[in-house]
Short mmCIF file of C-alpha atoms and ligand atoms in Angstrom, two decimals:
data_model
loop_
_atom_site.label_atom_id
_atom_site.label_comp_id
_atom_site.label_asym_id
_atom_site.label_seq_id
_atom_site.Cartn_x
_atom_site.Cartn_y
_atom_site.Cartn_z
CA UNK A 1020 111.54 119.77 81.27
CA UNK A 1021 109.42 116.65 80.75
CA UNK A 1022 110.31 114.93 77.49
CA UNK A 1023 108.26 111.79 77.89
CA UNK A 1024 104.98 111.76 79.76
CA UNK A 1025 103.03 108.61 80.52
CA UNK A 1026 99.34 108.99 81.35
CA UNK A 1027 97.56 105.93 82.72
CA UNK A 1028 93.87 105.44 82.10
CA UNK A 1029 91.22 103.00 83.24
CA UNK A 1030 88.53 105.02 81.46
CA UNK A 1031 87.18 106.57 84.69
CA UNK A 1032 86.27 110.23 85.19
CA UNK A 1033 89.41 110.59 87.35
CA UNK A 1034 91.56 109.25 84.53
CA UNK A 1035 89.88 111.70 82.14
CA UNK A 1036 91.08 114.53 84.41
CA UNK A 1037 94.56 113.01 84.38
CA UNK A 1038 94.51 112.92 80.58
CA UNK A 1039 93.59 116.61 80.38
CA UNK A 1040 96.35 117.50 82.85
CA UNK A 1041 98.82 115.41 80.85
CA UNK A 1042 97.82 117.03 77.59
CA UNK A 1043 98.21 120.52 79.07
CA UNK A 1044 101.67 119.75 80.44
CA UNK A 1045 102.77 118.00 77.24
CA UNK A 1046 101.70 121.02 75.24
CA UNK A 1047 103.67 123.34 77.49
CA UNK A 1048 106.87 121.31 77.43
CA UNK A 1049 106.47 119.94 73.88
CA UNK A 1050 106.60 116.47 75.41
CA UNK A 1051 105.78 113.18 73.82
CA UNK A 1052 102.64 111.77 75.49
CA UNK A 1053 101.93 108.06 75.80
CA UNK A 1054 98.56 106.87 77.00
CA UNK A 1055 98.62 103.45 78.64
CA UNK A 1056 95.74 101.19 79.65
CA UNK A 1057 96.41 97.93 81.43
CA UNK A 1058 93.97 95.06 81.34
CA UNK A 1059 93.88 92.46 84.04
CA UNK A 1060 91.60 89.56 84.83
CA UNK A 1061 89.65 90.41 88.04
CA UNK A 1062 90.50 86.94 89.43
CA UNK A 1063 94.18 87.59 88.89
CA UNK A 1064 94.76 90.63 91.09
CA UNK A 1065 98.19 89.39 92.18
CA UNK A 1066 99.34 88.49 88.68
CA UNK A 1067 99.85 84.86 89.67
CA UNK A 1068 99.08 83.43 86.29
CA UNK A 1069 99.85 84.54 82.76
CA UNK A 1070 97.63 85.57 79.93
CA UNK A 1071 97.86 82.16 78.25
CA UNK A 1072 96.15 80.54 81.25
CA UNK A 1073 93.13 82.81 81.07
CA UNK A 1074 91.43 81.25 78.11
CA UNK A 1075 90.86 83.02 74.85
CA UNK A 1076 87.27 84.06 75.57
CA UNK A 1077 88.15 85.90 78.78
CA UNK A 1078 91.09 87.46 77.03
CA UNK A 1079 89.07 88.72 74.08
CA UNK A 1080 86.49 90.34 76.41
CA UNK A 1081 89.26 92.11 78.31
CA UNK A 1082 91.03 93.10 75.12
CA UNK A 1083 87.82 94.60 73.76
CA UNK A 1084 87.38 96.63 76.95
CA UNK A 1085 90.99 97.80 76.78
CA UNK A 1086 90.68 98.81 73.13
CA UNK A 1087 87.57 100.81 74.02
CA UNK A 1088 89.40 102.66 76.83
CA UNK A 1089 92.24 103.52 74.45
CA UNK A 1090 89.77 104.63 71.77
CA UNK A 1091 88.08 107.00 74.26
CA UNK A 1092 91.46 108.38 75.32
CA UNK A 1093 92.41 108.97 71.70
CA UNK A 1094 89.14 110.81 71.19
CA UNK A 1095 89.82 113.00 74.23
CA UNK A 1096 93.34 113.85 73.05
CA UNK A 1097 92.26 114.63 69.49
CA UNK A 1098 91.74 118.33 70.13
CA UNK A 1099 95.27 118.80 71.48
CA UNK A 1100 97.91 118.96 68.79
CA UNK A 1101 100.39 116.56 70.40
CA UNK A 1102 102.79 113.76 69.60
CA UNK A 1103 100.95 110.77 71.06
CA UNK A 1104 101.39 107.03 71.43
CA UNK A 1105 98.90 104.44 72.65
CA UNK A 1106 99.73 101.30 74.55
CA UNK A 1107 97.55 98.45 75.78
CA UNK A 1108 99.31 96.06 78.16
CA UNK A 1109 98.27 93.03 80.17
CA UNK A 1110 99.17 92.50 83.82
CA UNK A 1111 99.02 94.09 87.25
CA UNK A 1112 98.28 97.78 86.44
CA UNK A 1113 100.58 99.45 89.01
CA UNK A 1114 103.58 97.24 88.21
CA UNK A 1115 103.00 97.34 84.47
CA UNK A 1116 102.78 101.15 84.45
CA UNK A 1117 105.99 101.62 86.45
CA UNK A 1118 107.89 98.97 84.43
CA UNK A 1119 106.81 100.54 81.16
CA UNK A 1120 107.89 103.98 82.42
CA UNK A 1121 111.35 102.78 83.43
CA UNK A 1122 111.92 100.75 80.28
CA UNK A 1123 110.93 103.63 78.03
CA UNK A 1124 112.70 106.52 79.77
CA UNK A 1125 109.50 108.24 80.87
CA UNK A 1126 110.15 111.25 83.11
CA UNK A 1127 106.64 111.94 84.39
CA UNK A 1128 103.79 109.54 85.12
CA UNK A 1129 100.31 110.97 85.54
CA UNK A 1130 97.45 109.07 87.18
CA UNK A 1131 94.09 109.95 88.68
CA UNK A 1132 93.67 109.73 92.45
CA UNK A 1133 90.88 107.18 92.03
CA UNK A 1134 89.28 104.99 89.41
CA UNK A 1135 86.33 102.65 89.41
CA UNK A 1136 86.90 101.38 92.95
CA UNK A 1137 84.85 102.51 95.92
CA UNK A 1138 86.00 106.03 96.66
CA UNK A 1139 87.42 106.72 100.06
CA UNK A 1140 88.20 110.37 99.63
CA UNK A 1141 91.13 110.44 102.03
CA UNK A 1142 92.83 107.42 100.48
CA UNK A 1143 94.42 106.86 97.11
CA UNK A 1144 93.33 104.06 94.80
CA UNK A 1145 95.64 101.05 94.89
CA UNK A 1146 97.03 101.67 91.41
CA UNK A 1147 97.91 105.33 92.05
CA UNK A 1148 99.36 104.35 95.43
CA UNK A 1149 101.53 101.63 93.87
CA UNK A 1150 102.73 103.90 91.06
CA UNK A 1151 103.50 106.63 93.58
CA UNK A 1152 105.62 104.27 95.68
CA UNK A 1153 107.43 102.37 92.93
CA UNK A 1154 108.03 104.81 90.09
CA UNK A 1155 111.61 105.73 89.19
CA UNK A 1156 110.48 109.21 88.07
CA UNK A 1157 108.13 111.99 89.15
CA UNK A 1158 104.47 111.16 89.59
CA UNK A 1159 101.54 113.54 89.33
CA UNK A 1160 98.36 112.37 91.03
CA UNK A 1161 95.42 114.34 89.70
CA UNK A 1162 92.49 114.92 92.07
N1 ATP B 677 93.97 99.26 84.58
C1 ATP B 677 94.52 100.47 84.55
N2 ATP B 677 95.26 100.85 83.48
C2 ATP B 677 95.82 102.08 83.44
N3 ATP B 677 95.67 102.99 84.41
C3 ATP B 677 94.95 102.68 85.49
C4 ATP B 677 94.35 101.39 85.62
N4 ATP B 677 93.68 101.36 86.80
C5 ATP B 677 93.88 102.56 87.37
N5 ATP B 677 94.64 103.36 86.60
C6 ATP B 677 95.08 104.74 86.89
O1 ATP B 677 95.15 104.92 88.28
C7 ATP B 677 94.22 105.89 88.71
C8 ATP B 677 93.66 105.47 90.06
O2 ATP B 677 92.91 104.27 89.92
P1 ATP B 677 92.89 103.16 91.06
O3 ATP B 677 92.57 101.88 90.40
O4 ATP B 677 94.13 103.30 91.86
O5 ATP B 677 91.66 103.67 91.97
P2 ATP B 677 90.33 102.90 92.35
O6 ATP B 677 89.82 102.11 91.16
O7 ATP B 677 89.42 103.93 92.91
O8 ATP B 677 90.81 101.95 93.50
P3 ATP B 677 91.03 100.36 93.49
O9 ATP B 677 91.28 99.90 92.08
O10 ATP B 677 92.22 100.20 94.39
O11 ATP B 677 89.77 99.81 94.06
C9 ATP B 677 93.19 106.00 87.59
O12 ATP B 677 92.56 107.28 87.56
C10 ATP B 677 94.09 105.78 86.37
O13 ATP B 677 94.81 106.98 86.10
MG1 MG B 678 90.90 100.65 90.14
#
């Protein structure tokens, strides 16, 4: 049913749950699973300026963090025998995730309900909320 699954991770415990859910579903449907992490400068929440305006030092710190998140995700997925891809992108996380999904013919996006933000149990995190509202395909929000 789901040929291409996109799991988004920020490295949080919620994202770890999303990765496990994604791996289980991918196994069941023999889907291709792509893990995506999006890095963004904290001062650039609205994506007003591009990566080239950040300065190379800020960029390399963010890149290092992103690589670490992907490395952890890879480690978590190791035990599942799946066809996997890993993507690190720069930009606004919600928009970047939904754009990537559309461009690459993803049919299911999986995110955690929360991340590293302050948890308000009854509310979704801003990234999961944005993905939920803007995705062209089905979205699974793992709680
Ligand atoms: N930078 C990111 N790259 C990839 N996926 C992300 C990123 N940030 C969040 N996600 C995904 O979205 C889920 C929800 O995180 P979100 O950021 O929406 O919640 P939060 O951090 O609690 O709230 P907020 O960021 O609005 O303060 C995460 O579990 C993860 O699956
Ligand atoms: Mg967050």
